[in-house]
Amino acid sequence: MNLPPPAYKAIAMLKRSKLDIKSPNRRKPTSFTHCLYHLPPCLVPPVCIPFLIRTFKDIISPCGPSLDPQPGQRARQWPEGEMKTPQMIRDSPVPLLLLLTGVCINGYKPVIIVHGLFDGPKEFQTMFRYINKVHPGTEVKVIDLYDNLSSLKPMWMQVQGFSKAFNDIMQKAPDGVHLLCFSQGGLICRALLSMAPDHKVHSFISLSSPQAGQYGNTDYLKRVFPDFVKKTVFRICYNRVGQKVSICDYWNDPHHRSRYLQSNSFLALLNGDRPHGKIKAWRENFLRIKKLVLIGGPDDGVITPWQSSHFGFYDSNETIVEMRNQEFYRNDTFGLKTLNARGDVSMCLHSGVKHVQWHSNYTVFRSCIEKWLT
């Protein structure tokens, strides 16, 4: 259990107590502290309930109204303008008491993180710290699959592998989860959501992900295909061999649209660019999310065009066509237009952020991510 620092201090104080309820000569408890000593979390014997009630009598619970006063007593009222702020609550013993007694606990939903191309869990240690700094105790799961060079394996193979881990985590979270997916991982996550009829994802946060495809000369392209440039990559990507490399599965060459529609086995299906028998079911599944958060910016340097992170993309003249004018949006093939009409699409743009910095930039976290992880 991850507790805020004041809680650990309180626990240390309890353990330094001279009271010993484990003694064979122990008496009935004489205080709430006495009751808590040596008790496992969320287990309070009935004899301790009076102390619990007395302890909470003069504080305002962050989970609801205070207890009624005793006859002849006035209810505690805070002076005008004075409130229990989150900081006051966090630095008080209230969270410890709530955690130890299991009373009125409203925890944060677990966060599942899916990494991107050439990445792995270690790249998200900073993000893990950010989340637990503002939302202490949040369970953060960075799925450790297809790391580094293994991230080049076919996208559908990765989706299948991530699916089991994704479902295992969700089954243990009855109140739902949040999904934070970076770069290539954003496409993997969208495929997961499309194929999961019973998923309980609240916020799907797409962090600098090529949602509308990729078409650009970048360092990543050179690492995968050192002898090719963007104008010639279609020759290797749009065939059976190329479709066994992840980056080819979302390579969207605007000058060879017909080849893309005919040969692409991943993005063309996911975006509904090419009709298929599961398109209606996938759309319904994707629309189960409560919020879609699209994050990107002009200085990314990898996602090309960077507007792809916001579902924009090139036309045949390499002019940007923004999301609302994309064919998959107008036809609402996978539910994007419906989500936007619901008011459940949030776009966040930040300049000055390189691709490898998105998951470690605190400004991006506070302004684009934090509020969607409650």
mmCIF file of C-alpha atoms in Angstrom, residues 24-234:
data_model
loop_
_atom_site.group_PDB
_atom_site.id
_atom_site.type_symbol
_atom_site.label_atom_id
_atom_site.label_comp_id
_atom_site.label_asym_id
_atom_site.label_seq_id
_atom_site.Cartn_x
_atom_site.Cartn_y
_atom_site.Cartn_z
ATOM 1 C CA PRO A 24 -2.145 -11.830 27.507
ATOM 2 C CA ASN A 25 -3.024 -9.305 30.222
ATOM 3 C CA ARG A 26 -4.413 -6.778 27.739
ATOM 4 C CA ARG A 27 -7.450 -4.796 28.799
ATOM 5 C CA LYS A 28 -10.294 -3.307 26.805
ATOM 6 C CA PRO A 29 -8.977 -0.546 24.577
ATOM 7 C CA THR A 30 -8.946 2.889 26.142
ATOM 8 C CA SER A 31 -8.290 4.958 23.014
ATOM 9 C CA PHE A 32 -8.582 4.818 19.246
ATOM 10 C CA THR A 33 -4.775 4.744 19.000
ATOM 11 C CA HIS A 34 -4.851 1.710 21.254
ATOM 12 C CA CYS A 35 -7.339 0.109 18.857
ATOM 13 C CA LEU A 36 -5.225 0.756 15.783
ATOM 14 C CA TYR A 37 -1.998 -0.576 17.211
ATOM 15 C CA HIS A 38 -0.976 -3.829 15.536
ATOM 16 C CA LEU A 39 -4.209 -4.067 13.557
ATOM 17 C CA PRO A 40 -4.072 -4.974 9.872
ATOM 18 C CA PRO A 41 -5.485 -2.405 7.388
ATOM 19 C CA CYS A 42 -9.257 -2.145 7.095
ATOM 20 C CA LEU A 43 -9.904 -4.335 10.168
ATOM 21 C CA VAL A 44 -11.477 -2.661 13.207
ATOM 22 C CA PRO A 45 -13.124 -4.792 15.894
ATOM 23 C CA PRO A 46 -16.581 -3.698 17.083
ATOM 24 C CA VAL A 47 -15.197 -2.625 20.471
ATOM 25 C CA CYS A 48 -13.202 0.109 18.681
ATOM 26 C CA ILE A 49 -16.166 1.675 16.890
ATOM 27 C CA PRO A 50 -16.946 4.183 19.690
ATOM 28 C CA PHE A 51 -13.389 5.498 19.509
ATOM 29 C CA LEU A 52 -13.652 5.726 15.745
ATOM 30 C CA ILE A 53 -16.817 7.822 15.997
ATOM 31 C CA ARG A 54 -15.299 10.047 18.689
ATOM 32 C CA THR A 55 -12.150 10.564 16.632
ATOM 33 C CA PHE A 56 -14.074 11.818 13.597
ATOM 34 C CA LYS A 57 -16.544 13.964 15.556
ATOM 35 C CA ASP A 58 -14.649 17.243 15.143
ATOM 36 C CA ILE A 59 -13.301 16.841 11.612
ATOM 37 C CA ILE A 60 -14.916 17.127 8.233
ATOM 38 C CA SER A 61 -14.576 13.960 6.248
ATOM 39 C CA PRO A 62 -13.491 14.512 2.628
ATOM 40 C CA CYS A 63 -15.931 11.741 1.680
ATOM 41 C CA GLY A 64 -19.144 13.273 2.976
ATOM 42 C CA PRO A 65 -20.851 15.377 5.677
ATOM 43 C CA SER A 66 -19.679 15.323 9.265
ATOM 44 C CA LEU A 67 -21.447 13.222 11.882
ATOM 45 C CA ASP A 68 -24.462 14.698 13.651
ATOM 46 C CA PRO A 69 -23.675 16.461 16.958
ATOM 47 C CA GLN A 70 -24.695 15.035 20.306
ATOM 48 C CA PRO A 71 -27.911 16.454 21.857
ATOM 49 C CA GLY A 72 -27.253 19.899 23.207
ATOM 50 C CA GLN A 73 -24.080 20.344 21.132
ATOM 51 C CA ARG A 74 -23.576 22.510 18.062
ATOM 52 C CA ALA A 75 -22.156 21.063 14.877
ATOM 53 C CA ARG A 76 -18.600 22.113 14.078
ATOM 54 C CA GLN A 77 -18.586 24.965 11.566
ATOM 55 C CA TRP A 78 -15.497 26.346 9.862
ATOM 56 C CA PRO A 79 -15.034 30.123 9.984
ATOM 57 C CA GLU A 80 -16.125 31.904 6.823
ATOM 58 C CA GLY A 81 -13.536 31.517 4.092
ATOM 59 C CA GLU A 82 -11.761 28.638 5.844
ATOM 60 C CA MET A 83 -11.893 25.264 4.167
ATOM 61 C CA LYS A 84 -10.203 21.930 4.417
ATOM 62 C CA THR A 85 -7.920 22.142 1.405
ATOM 63 C CA PRO A 86 -6.436 19.008 -0.217
ATOM 64 C CA GLN A 87 -3.053 19.921 1.299
ATOM 65 C CA MET A 88 -4.542 20.233 4.801
ATOM 66 C CA ILE A 89 -6.264 16.896 4.430
ATOM 67 C CA ARG A 90 -3.151 15.217 3.058
ATOM 68 C CA ASP A 91 -1.015 16.512 5.952
ATOM 69 C CA SER A 92 -3.539 15.476 8.608
ATOM 70 C CA PRO A 93 -4.075 12.043 10.191
ATOM 71 C CA VAL A 94 -7.417 11.689 8.384
ATOM 72 C CA PRO A 95 -6.073 9.711 5.385
ATOM 73 C CA LEU A 96 -4.354 7.262 7.731
ATOM 74 C CA LEU A 97 -7.517 6.731 9.727
ATOM 75 C CA LEU A 98 -9.532 6.207 6.565
ATOM 76 C CA LEU A 99 -7.007 3.760 5.173
ATOM 77 C CA LEU A 100 -6.759 1.773 8.396
ATOM 78 C CA THR A 101 -10.490 1.532 8.954
ATOM 79 C CA GLY A 102 -11.754 1.146 5.393
ATOM 80 C CA VAL A 103 -14.256 3.963 5.997
ATOM 81 C CA CYS A 104 -15.374 6.035 2.990
ATOM 82 C CA ILE A 105 -12.301 5.455 0.818
ATOM 83 C CA ASN A 106 -12.545 6.794 -2.726
ATOM 84 C CA GLY A 107 -9.341 5.613 -4.409
ATOM 85 C CA TYR A 108 -7.992 6.535 -7.809
ATOM 86 C CA LYS A 109 -8.540 4.207 -10.717
ATOM 87 C CA PRO A 110 -5.534 2.136 -11.823
ATOM 88 C CA VAL A 111 -3.496 3.523 -14.707
ATOM 89 C CA ILE A 112 -2.291 1.160 -17.431
ATOM 90 C CA ILE A 113 0.654 2.423 -19.489
ATOM 91 C CA VAL A 114 1.646 1.046 -22.896
ATOM 92 C CA HIS A 115 5.058 2.091 -24.221
ATOM 93 C CA GLY A 116 6.059 2.996 -27.754
ATOM 94 C CA LEU A 117 8.583 2.010 -30.406
ATOM 95 C CA PHE A 118 12.042 1.125 -28.995
ATOM 96 C CA ASP A 119 10.724 1.813 -25.479
ATOM 97 C CA GLY A 120 10.090 -0.196 -22.339
ATOM 98 C CA PRO A 121 8.917 0.249 -18.747
ATOM 99 C CA LYS A 122 12.080 2.031 -17.590
ATOM 100 C CA GLU A 123 11.241 5.044 -19.773
ATOM 101 C CA PHE A 124 8.125 5.625 -17.675
ATOM 102 C CA GLN A 125 9.660 5.786 -14.202
ATOM 103 C CA THR A 126 9.288 9.574 -14.213
ATOM 104 C CA MET A 127 5.637 9.346 -15.246
ATOM 105 C CA PHE A 128 5.087 6.821 -12.461
ATOM 106 C CA ARG A 129 6.477 9.341 -9.938
ATOM 107 C CA TYR A 130 4.372 12.171 -11.347
ATOM 108 C CA ILE A 131 1.160 10.173 -11.006
ATOM 109 C CA ASN A 132 1.867 9.103 -7.438
ATOM 110 C CA LYS A 133 2.952 12.597 -6.497
ATOM 111 C CA VAL A 134 -0.430 14.138 -7.292
ATOM 112 C CA HIS A 135 -2.563 11.017 -6.743
ATOM 113 C CA PRO A 136 -0.860 9.105 -3.903
ATOM 114 C CA GLY A 137 -1.483 5.387 -3.856
ATOM 115 C CA THR A 138 -2.521 5.104 -7.509
ATOM 116 C CA GLU A 139 -1.765 1.679 -8.944
ATOM 117 C CA VAL A 140 0.312 2.251 -12.084
ATOM 118 C CA LYS A 141 0.977 -0.710 -14.373
ATOM 119 C CA VAL A 142 3.489 -0.334 -17.210
ATOM 120 C CA ILE A 143 2.957 -3.467 -19.283
ATOM 121 C CA ASP A 144 6.325 -5.133 -19.807
ATOM 122 C CA LEU A 145 5.883 -6.648 -23.252
ATOM 123 C CA TYR A 146 7.495 -6.133 -26.672
ATOM 124 C CA ASP A 147 10.203 -3.863 -25.277
ATOM 125 C CA ASN A 148 12.920 -2.179 -27.327
ATOM 126 C CA LEU A 149 13.632 -4.087 -30.571
ATOM 127 C CA SER A 150 10.711 -6.430 -29.942
ATOM 128 C CA SER A 151 8.467 -3.414 -30.510
ATOM 129 C CA LEU A 152 9.150 -3.871 -34.244
ATOM 130 C CA LYS A 153 7.086 -7.054 -34.326
ATOM 131 C CA PRO A 154 3.765 -6.945 -36.227
ATOM 132 C CA MET A 155 1.143 -4.729 -34.627
ATOM 133 C CA TRP A 156 -1.558 -7.396 -34.478
ATOM 134 C CA MET A 157 0.876 -9.750 -32.738
ATOM 135 C CA GLN A 158 1.571 -7.064 -30.140
ATOM 136 C CA VAL A 159 -2.123 -6.305 -29.713
ATOM 137 C CA GLN A 160 -2.762 -9.969 -28.969
ATOM 138 C CA GLY A 161 0.032 -10.052 -26.393
ATOM 139 C CA PHE A 162 -0.976 -6.809 -24.701
ATOM 140 C CA SER A 163 -4.618 -7.900 -24.667
ATOM 141 C CA LYS A 164 -4.111 -10.618 -22.058
ATOM 142 C CA ALA A 165 -2.186 -8.326 -19.714
ATOM 143 C CA PHE A 166 -4.754 -5.561 -20.279
ATOM 144 C CA ASN A 167 -7.687 -7.848 -19.453
ATOM 145 C CA ASP A 168 -5.980 -9.295 -16.368
ATOM 146 C CA ILE A 169 -5.551 -5.799 -14.907
ATOM 147 C CA MET A 170 -9.097 -4.735 -15.782
ATOM 148 C CA GLN A 171 -10.651 -7.776 -14.105
ATOM 149 C CA LYS A 172 -9.137 -6.637 -10.815
ATOM 150 C CA ALA A 173 -10.491 -3.089 -11.198
ATOM 151 C CA PRO A 174 -14.307 -3.174 -10.898
ATOM 152 C CA ASP A 175 -14.526 0.626 -11.044
ATOM 153 C CA GLY A 176 -12.570 0.815 -14.283
ATOM 154 C CA VAL A 177 -9.107 1.934 -15.370
ATOM 155 C CA HIS A 178 -7.343 4.685 -17.281
ATOM 156 C CA LEU A 179 -5.205 3.956 -20.335
ATOM 157 C CA LEU A 180 -2.090 6.060 -21.032
ATOM 158 C CA CYS A 181 -0.405 5.079 -24.275
ATOM 159 C CA PHE A 182 2.684 6.596 -25.869
ATOM 160 C CA SER A 183 3.610 6.843 -29.544
ATOM 161 C CA GLN A 184 3.146 3.469 -31.282
ATOM 162 C CA GLY A 185 1.491 2.295 -28.065
ATOM 163 C CA GLY A 186 -1.410 4.652 -28.756
ATOM 164 C CA LEU A 187 -2.348 2.614 -31.820
ATOM 165 C CA ILE A 188 -1.977 -0.638 -29.895
ATOM 166 C CA CYS A 189 -4.310 0.729 -27.234
ATOM 167 C CA ARG A 190 -6.903 1.840 -29.762
ATOM 168 C CA ALA A 191 -6.884 -1.653 -31.231
ATOM 169 C CA LEU A 192 -7.263 -3.120 -27.723
ATOM 170 C CA LEU A 193 -10.269 -0.901 -27.052
ATOM 171 C CA SER A 194 -11.845 -1.702 -30.406
ATOM 172 C CA MET A 195 -11.626 -5.440 -29.808
ATOM 173 C CA ALA A 196 -12.704 -5.505 -26.134
ATOM 174 C CA PRO A 197 -16.516 -5.556 -25.844
ATOM 175 C CA ASP A 198 -16.560 -5.370 -22.049
ATOM 176 C CA HIS A 199 -13.685 -3.002 -21.326
ATOM 177 C CA LYS A 200 -13.988 -0.480 -18.491
ATOM 178 C CA VAL A 201 -11.617 2.224 -19.682
ATOM 179 C CA HIS A 202 -12.577 5.704 -18.571
ATOM 180 C CA SER A 203 -9.831 7.946 -19.985
ATOM 181 C CA PHE A 204 -7.847 6.889 -23.043
ATOM 182 C CA ILE A 205 -4.855 9.234 -23.193
ATOM 183 C CA SER A 206 -3.019 9.110 -26.505
ATOM 184 C CA LEU A 207 0.398 10.667 -25.879
ATOM 185 C CA SER A 208 2.086 11.765 -29.121
ATOM 186 C CA SER A 209 0.743 8.829 -31.098
ATOM 187 C CA PRO A 210 0.468 8.620 -34.924
ATOM 188 C CA GLN A 211 -3.265 7.968 -34.834
ATOM 189 C CA ALA A 212 -3.757 8.911 -38.485
ATOM 190 C CA GLY A 213 -0.535 7.265 -39.634
ATOM 191 C CA GLN A 214 3.116 8.134 -40.194
ATOM 192 C CA TYR A 215 4.901 9.593 -43.201
ATOM 193 C CA GLY A 216 8.243 11.307 -42.633
ATOM 194 C CA ASN A 217 12.037 11.105 -42.723
ATOM 195 C CA THR A 218 12.942 10.655 -39.082
ATOM 196 C CA ASP A 219 15.722 9.059 -37.065
ATOM 197 C CA TYR A 220 13.346 6.226 -36.258
ATOM 198 C CA LEU A 221 12.820 5.511 -39.946
ATOM 199 C CA LYS A 222 16.572 5.452 -40.521
ATOM 200 C CA ARG A 223 16.997 2.956 -37.692
ATOM 201 C CA VAL A 224 14.452 0.614 -39.250
ATOM 202 C CA PHE A 225 15.144 1.176 -42.959
ATOM 203 C CA PRO A 226 18.569 2.860 -43.282
ATOM 204 C CA ASP A 227 18.592 2.601 -47.085
ATOM 205 C CA PHE A 228 15.165 4.126 -47.637
ATOM 206 C CA VAL A 229 13.569 7.556 -47.462
ATOM 207 C CA LYS A 230 9.894 8.355 -47.022
ATOM 208 C CA LYS A 231 9.213 8.453 -50.766
ATOM 209 C CA THR A 232 10.435 4.888 -51.289
ATOM 210 C CA VAL A 233 9.439 3.137 -48.060
ATOM 211 C CA PHE A 234 6.081 2.146 -49.574
#
